[in-house]
XYZ file of C-alpha atoms in Angstrom:
443
model
C -66.670 -153.927 135.358
C -70.275 -152.045 134.597
C -68.555 -148.642 134.281
C -66.040 -149.848 131.752
C -68.813 -151.745 129.780
C -70.801 -148.489 129.732
C -67.634 -146.487 128.482
C -67.170 -149.118 125.806
C -70.992 -148.803 124.816
C -70.236 -145.171 124.348
C -67.073 -145.794 122.343
C -69.121 -147.935 120.028
C -71.867 -145.608 119.488
C -69.231 -142.728 118.753
C -67.421 -144.977 116.167
C -70.806 -145.958 114.669
C -71.779 -142.252 114.516
C -68.459 -141.423 112.910
C -68.603 -144.307 110.519
C -72.013 -143.126 109.243
C -70.968 -139.735 108.798
C -67.739 -140.852 106.964
C -69.878 -142.865 104.754
C -72.425 -140.182 104.212
C -69.660 -137.994 102.950
C -68.017 -140.528 100.827
C -71.281 -140.821 98.939
C -70.877 -137.030 97.824
C -66.958 -137.428 97.476
C -66.981 -140.176 94.887
C -69.531 -138.938 92.471
C -68.144 -135.410 92.779
C -64.564 -136.699 91.843
C -66.088 -138.894 89.044
C -67.676 -135.800 87.571
C -64.580 -133.654 87.802
C -65.710 -131.335 90.654
C -62.486 -130.174 92.556
C -62.710 -131.321 95.995
C -60.364 -129.725 98.629
C -61.418 -131.285 101.808
C -63.112 -134.314 103.224
C -63.359 -134.053 106.837
C -65.250 -136.380 109.432
C -66.055 -134.440 112.525
C -65.891 -130.914 113.253
C -63.712 -128.593 115.622
C -59.936 -129.003 116.001
C -58.209 -131.232 113.178
C -56.650 -134.119 115.046
C -55.344 -135.810 112.002
C -55.229 -134.910 108.067
C -53.186 -136.059 105.236
C -53.171 -134.543 101.369
C -53.784 -136.871 98.817
C -53.460 -135.171 95.122
C -55.545 -131.985 95.640
C -57.851 -133.314 98.504
C -56.956 -133.101 102.293
C -58.654 -136.036 104.323
C -58.769 -135.765 107.709
C -60.507 -136.463 111.152
C -61.714 -133.612 113.557
C -62.175 -133.914 117.270
C -65.887 -134.234 117.749
C -67.203 -137.143 115.592
C -70.939 -135.493 115.312
C -70.547 -133.969 111.990
C -68.632 -134.242 108.566
C -68.286 -132.444 105.288
C -66.466 -132.148 102.003
C -65.437 -128.900 100.449
C -66.308 -128.572 96.695
C -65.422 -125.515 94.575
C -68.191 -123.398 93.369
C -71.243 -124.867 94.944
C -72.705 -121.277 94.317
C -72.654 -119.729 91.166
C -71.291 -115.998 90.834
C -73.513 -113.080 90.911
C -74.604 -111.755 87.579
C -71.501 -109.595 86.163
C -69.117 -110.792 88.842
C -65.662 -112.502 87.886
C -66.537 -115.922 87.117
C -62.890 -116.913 88.554
C -64.105 -115.979 92.192
C -66.430 -118.529 93.449
C -68.022 -119.091 96.986
C -66.595 -122.189 98.440
C -69.159 -124.436 100.642
C -69.628 -127.580 102.197
C -72.061 -130.494 102.464
C -72.023 -130.847 106.100
C -74.612 -128.817 108.132
C -72.488 -127.609 110.774
C -69.562 -126.894 108.503
C -72.153 -124.843 106.133
C -72.810 -122.826 109.146
C -69.468 -122.149 109.951
C -68.232 -121.252 106.524
C -71.337 -119.257 105.325
C -72.588 -117.716 108.525
C -69.440 -116.881 110.228
C -66.672 -116.449 107.665
C -68.365 -115.798 104.476
C -64.921 -116.095 102.643
C -64.365 -116.220 98.993
C -61.979 -118.681 97.698
C -59.967 -117.900 94.530
C -60.267 -120.619 91.828
C -57.222 -121.403 90.026
C -57.326 -121.215 86.287
C -57.143 -124.890 85.870
C -60.219 -125.227 88.260
C -62.555 -122.811 86.396
C -64.443 -125.431 84.681
C -64.437 -127.718 87.747
C -66.684 -125.968 89.735
C -69.773 -127.579 91.127
C -72.360 -125.279 89.553
C -71.355 -125.955 86.188
C -72.369 -129.649 86.441
C -75.352 -130.819 84.429
C -78.361 -130.985 86.837
C -78.698 -134.650 86.866
C -75.120 -134.771 87.999
C -75.674 -132.422 90.700
C -78.623 -134.414 92.066
C -76.610 -137.610 92.022
C -73.842 -135.817 94.038
C -76.165 -134.374 96.664
C -78.051 -137.661 96.912
C -74.985 -139.752 97.197
C -74.730 -138.798 101.001
C -78.324 -139.849 101.966
C -78.254 -142.976 99.660
C -75.163 -144.086 101.436
C -77.083 -143.697 105.017
C -79.946 -145.792 103.476
C -77.696 -148.691 102.279
C -76.024 -148.761 105.685
C -79.352 -149.169 107.243
C -80.501 -151.767 104.977
C -77.251 -153.671 105.640
C -77.422 -153.325 109.458
C -81.378 -154.276 109.696
C -80.346 -157.257 107.516
C -77.856 -158.332 109.758
C -80.093 -157.833 112.786
C -83.353 -159.231 111.308
C -81.769 -162.088 108.975
C -78.609 -162.863 110.803
C -79.026 -162.488 114.540
C -82.709 -162.426 114.659
C -85.221 -160.578 116.976
C -87.207 -161.548 120.063
C -90.598 -162.723 118.987
C -93.487 -163.816 121.006
C -94.359 -167.275 120.370
C -97.005 -169.870 121.062
C -95.053 -171.149 124.004
C -96.447 -170.115 127.432
C -94.025 -167.691 128.957
C -95.992 -167.008 132.079
C -99.448 -167.833 133.660
C -101.407 -165.058 135.255
C -103.025 -166.257 138.497
C -105.669 -163.941 138.950
C -108.489 -162.817 136.541
C -108.097 -159.019 135.940
C -111.055 -156.839 138.003
C -111.625 -153.215 138.259
C -109.365 -153.003 141.584
C -106.858 -155.689 140.328
C -106.257 -154.733 136.497
C -102.998 -156.665 136.087
C -104.559 -159.788 137.635
C -101.749 -160.012 140.505
C -101.824 -162.137 143.666
C -103.281 -160.493 146.947
C -101.152 -159.709 150.082
C -101.461 -163.484 150.952
C -100.000 -164.582 147.774
C -103.160 -166.107 146.388
C -106.320 -164.978 144.772
C -109.950 -166.372 145.451
C -110.964 -169.316 143.748
C -113.646 -167.626 141.785
C -111.089 -165.120 140.372
C -108.396 -167.749 139.158
C -107.903 -167.390 135.298
C -108.845 -169.662 132.963
C -105.314 -170.774 132.336
C -104.792 -171.373 136.013
C -107.973 -173.545 136.257
C -107.336 -175.413 133.049
C -103.692 -176.440 134.080
C -101.735 -174.657 131.483
C -98.023 -174.575 132.659
C -95.023 -172.336 131.725
C -93.302 -173.900 128.960
C -96.494 -175.637 127.222
C -96.463 -174.922 123.547
C -100.048 -174.204 122.330
C -100.950 -176.098 119.007
C -104.508 -175.482 118.795
C -107.422 -173.399 120.348
C -110.979 -174.723 120.022
C -109.933 -176.771 117.207
C -108.287 -174.107 115.196
C -104.386 -174.719 114.736
C -101.879 -172.145 115.617
C -98.190 -171.814 114.911
C -97.707 -168.011 115.545
C -98.689 -165.611 118.452
C -101.224 -163.626 116.463
C -102.704 -166.836 115.129
C -103.240 -167.686 118.808
C -104.597 -164.219 119.795
C -107.157 -164.420 116.879
C -108.127 -168.123 117.764
C -108.697 -166.922 121.295
C -110.657 -163.890 120.297
C -112.813 -166.278 117.766
C -113.408 -168.857 120.649
C -116.919 -169.120 122.555
C -117.207 -168.390 126.074
C -117.093 -171.508 128.170
C -115.236 -174.881 128.229
C -112.805 -174.661 125.095
C -110.359 -177.496 124.154
C -106.872 -176.558 123.971
C -104.198 -178.765 122.595
C -100.629 -178.227 123.996
C -97.189 -179.863 123.632
C -95.787 -180.724 126.853
C -92.485 -182.596 127.433
C -92.642 -183.803 123.853
C -96.247 -185.041 123.728
C -99.640 -183.570 123.103
C -101.921 -182.785 125.787
C -105.557 -181.851 125.401
C -106.575 -179.293 128.106
C -110.084 -177.774 128.960
C -110.024 -174.078 129.323
C -112.906 -172.406 130.818
C -112.868 -169.443 128.473
C -114.012 -166.074 130.177
C -114.869 -162.715 128.631
C -113.359 -159.763 130.786
C -113.226 -155.988 130.417
C -109.893 -154.775 129.435
C -108.049 -151.403 128.593
C -107.447 -150.615 124.974
C -103.826 -149.635 124.208
C -102.599 -147.782 121.063
C -99.922 -148.948 118.703
C -97.327 -147.557 121.019
C -98.574 -149.528 124.041
C -100.311 -146.562 125.723
C -103.642 -146.945 127.566
C -106.139 -145.106 125.596
C -108.540 -144.803 128.488
C -111.114 -146.986 126.701
C -112.128 -150.365 127.634
C -113.270 -153.442 125.613
C -114.832 -156.911 126.499
C -112.894 -159.678 124.958
C -112.072 -163.430 125.803
C -109.439 -163.638 128.306
C -107.162 -167.030 129.245
C -104.638 -165.304 131.424
C -101.254 -166.441 129.510
C -98.238 -164.345 128.480
C -96.130 -165.725 125.501
C -92.754 -166.703 125.733
C -90.154 -164.702 123.472
C -87.676 -166.334 121.284
C -85.129 -165.130 119.019
C -86.052 -165.822 115.451
C -84.754 -164.966 111.826
C -86.663 -163.717 109.163
C -86.241 -163.985 105.268
C -84.108 -161.269 103.676
C -87.388 -160.534 101.482
C -89.059 -159.216 104.616
C -86.281 -156.468 105.048
C -87.750 -153.984 102.833
C -91.177 -153.856 104.117
C -89.746 -153.899 107.702
C -87.726 -150.740 106.549
C -90.862 -149.110 104.763
C -92.892 -149.437 107.911
C -90.022 -147.706 109.728
C -89.820 -145.076 106.975
C -93.501 -144.191 107.299
C -93.232 -143.811 110.952
C -90.053 -141.593 110.803
C -91.663 -139.282 108.113
C -94.436 -138.656 110.394
C -91.945 -137.775 113.119
C -90.132 -135.375 110.762
C -93.262 -133.650 109.731
C -94.360 -133.154 113.338
C -90.765 -132.197 114.619
C -91.763 -128.624 115.578
C -94.441 -129.947 117.709
C -92.507 -132.742 119.183
C -89.645 -130.256 119.982
C -91.997 -128.013 121.875
C -93.108 -130.985 123.929
C -89.612 -131.765 124.631
C -89.035 -128.240 125.913
C -92.019 -128.205 127.999
C -91.265 -131.676 129.562
C -87.674 -130.765 130.156
C -88.289 -127.366 131.882
C -91.436 -128.364 133.786
C -92.552 -131.245 136.351
C -94.202 -133.177 133.341
C -92.676 -136.567 132.837
C -90.502 -136.841 129.565
C -92.133 -138.936 126.994
C -90.138 -142.183 126.105
C -91.183 -142.229 122.627
C -90.415 -138.505 122.026
C -87.102 -137.123 120.800
C -83.971 -138.382 121.916
C -80.549 -136.519 121.190
C -77.137 -137.916 120.562
C -76.278 -137.736 124.184
C -79.449 -139.564 125.102
C -78.590 -142.148 122.459
C -75.208 -142.595 123.659
C -76.414 -142.941 127.062
C -78.827 -145.889 126.156
C -76.006 -147.494 124.198
C -73.769 -147.341 127.061
C -76.518 -148.651 129.237
C -77.358 -151.515 126.817
C -73.764 -152.762 126.728
C -73.448 -152.648 130.422
C -76.581 -154.742 131.154
C -75.911 -157.422 133.489
C -77.492 -161.245 132.836
C -77.948 -160.162 129.062
C -76.643 -162.218 126.303
C -74.010 -160.606 123.936
C -76.219 -161.281 121.033
C -79.187 -159.414 122.424
C -76.793 -156.259 123.060
C -75.471 -156.581 119.616
C -78.913 -156.561 118.129
C -79.775 -153.738 120.060
C -76.983 -151.460 119.239
C -76.747 -152.596 115.389
C -80.664 -151.808 115.348
C -79.958 -148.318 116.986
C -77.505 -147.484 114.485
C -79.465 -148.600 111.639
C -82.613 -146.487 112.754
C -80.129 -143.600 112.946
C -78.997 -143.956 109.555
C -82.617 -144.215 108.413
C -83.398 -141.171 109.984
C -80.191 -139.156 108.711
C -81.272 -140.542 105.099
C -85.089 -139.150 105.420
C -83.833 -135.848 107.476
C -81.352 -134.977 104.712
C -83.874 -135.109 101.910
C -86.174 -132.252 103.401
C -85.828 -129.681 100.625
C -84.335 -127.074 102.575
C -80.791 -125.716 102.722
C -78.267 -126.330 104.054
C -79.635 -129.992 103.821
C -78.820 -131.958 100.850
C -82.412 -131.927 99.946
C -82.336 -128.100 99.440
C -79.214 -128.325 96.990
C -81.423 -131.132 95.151
C -84.552 -128.684 95.207
C -82.488 -125.886 93.600
C -80.994 -128.150 90.968
C -84.658 -129.256 90.128
C -85.831 -125.791 90.141
C -83.093 -124.793 87.579
C -84.190 -127.648 85.241
C -87.666 -126.568 85.289
C -86.888 -122.924 84.542
C -84.349 -123.876 81.677
C -87.220 -126.535 80.273
C -89.791 -123.473 80.597
C -87.546 -121.116 78.739
C -86.962 -123.631 75.994
C -90.705 -123.972 75.492
C -90.947 -120.206 75.247
C -88.024 -119.935 73.025
C -86.407 -117.942 75.536
C -82.627 -117.569 76.371
C -81.137 -119.999 78.803
C -81.789 -118.290 82.015
C -78.485 -120.104 83.556
C -78.104 -121.523 86.919
C -80.163 -120.853 89.718
C -78.552 -118.506 92.235
C -79.116 -120.564 95.252
C -76.726 -117.982 97.209
C -79.881 -115.960 97.298
C -81.279 -118.541 99.746
C -78.428 -117.815 102.175
C -80.612 -115.975 104.593
C -82.815 -119.005 104.722
C -79.857 -121.278 105.066
C -78.490 -119.234 108.054
C -81.879 -119.407 109.877
C -82.113 -123.151 109.228
C -78.655 -123.614 110.447
C -79.341 -121.716 113.534
C -82.554 -123.702 114.156
C -80.666 -126.995 113.810
C -78.006 -125.845 116.453
C -80.695 -124.729 118.899
C -82.659 -128.110 118.435
C -79.540 -129.837 119.197
C -78.838 -127.787 122.122
C -82.341 -128.587 123.482
C -81.937 -132.113 122.948
C -78.653 -132.156 124.638
C -80.187 -130.284 127.736
C -83.198 -132.742 127.794
C -80.659 -135.663 127.725
C -78.836 -134.147 130.544
C -81.784 -132.845 132.663
C -84.249 -135.422 132.133
C -82.666 -138.475 130.689
C -84.413 -141.532 129.049
C -82.772 -144.734 130.477
C -83.480 -148.265 129.808
C -84.860 -148.752 133.343
C -87.433 -146.216 133.074
């Protein structure tokens, strides 16, 4: 049964990836057709075609490997100066299909007389930008929808003021977790304030030292601000309020960074000895934009540092260094994690659903941001070319010079090939890392 659920998780992930890619290409397809560009193919996946159907002038199909996609538009690159304008280079919006078409085939496709004025490069700059941003925009919209479902519909596990666990022993230099000794007990002098004061699992803390609290952050702040010594704490227990006296203690504790890693530094702070219970809570729709923005800023930082992170991944994969759980995870790793999440025993279906939807939402947000990188063959590279063309034409008008015409983005093909090869290499490295040193939910 577990294997079947893990396979189901993989299938869910692949379908989700395929849907995200298909929606991305629809974001290119719809405005391209609306602006009159001739689109000859719309494909989800790459490799051998397993199904296709012609509708009008466009072939719609699905290929064997659902990890890429493209639409084929006539005339994405203008002809070279002096060349026959009826002979235009055919290209695609998909990264991998671009590599195949431009780096390996380098084929020229003859434009029929009725399609001479339906080439992509003849569109006004603003329309070309709309076409190229249509794909990433669809990924952003899908990310927003999925995050809204998870945050506002299903809810997320949130620390509450209810006591989820009572730490038995006060942490010391040799027992930093406050665990029991081999005899299943700790010395009376090292019992935690929570254990001494009588806090029980299930108690809902209402106030600390006279300060009302309704959330876990408020509770942490109140504990931090309380004086050392006996502190009154009001809790709700079995439907009634109970006032306890907690002997607040100050202990030396390690400092963790935003990712939960020990920084190696320590600080002295108030200590009670409790862990919060987590409950699924929904949030208002108005909080989704700020949530997505926080993830966006974190993702941008990861994209900017991608070369360094890739080097770290290579070093960790091929040496004895353990793999960073917060590092890069490829398609294989993400699929494995999805399969493990779906196969988890004693985990509510709602928790599994929230995890998978959140993973797909994060992936779509990353696709949106990564495609905005202003380098060909990414969508951002085509947008950058269109913007540069607009600047050149505006400057020519200011100087009363002739229209310089469209920017010959075909001149950037060497950079396009290099970028495409780099993307393939990075993809291969992540696949190897996910196979050699996989990251799993268990560790």
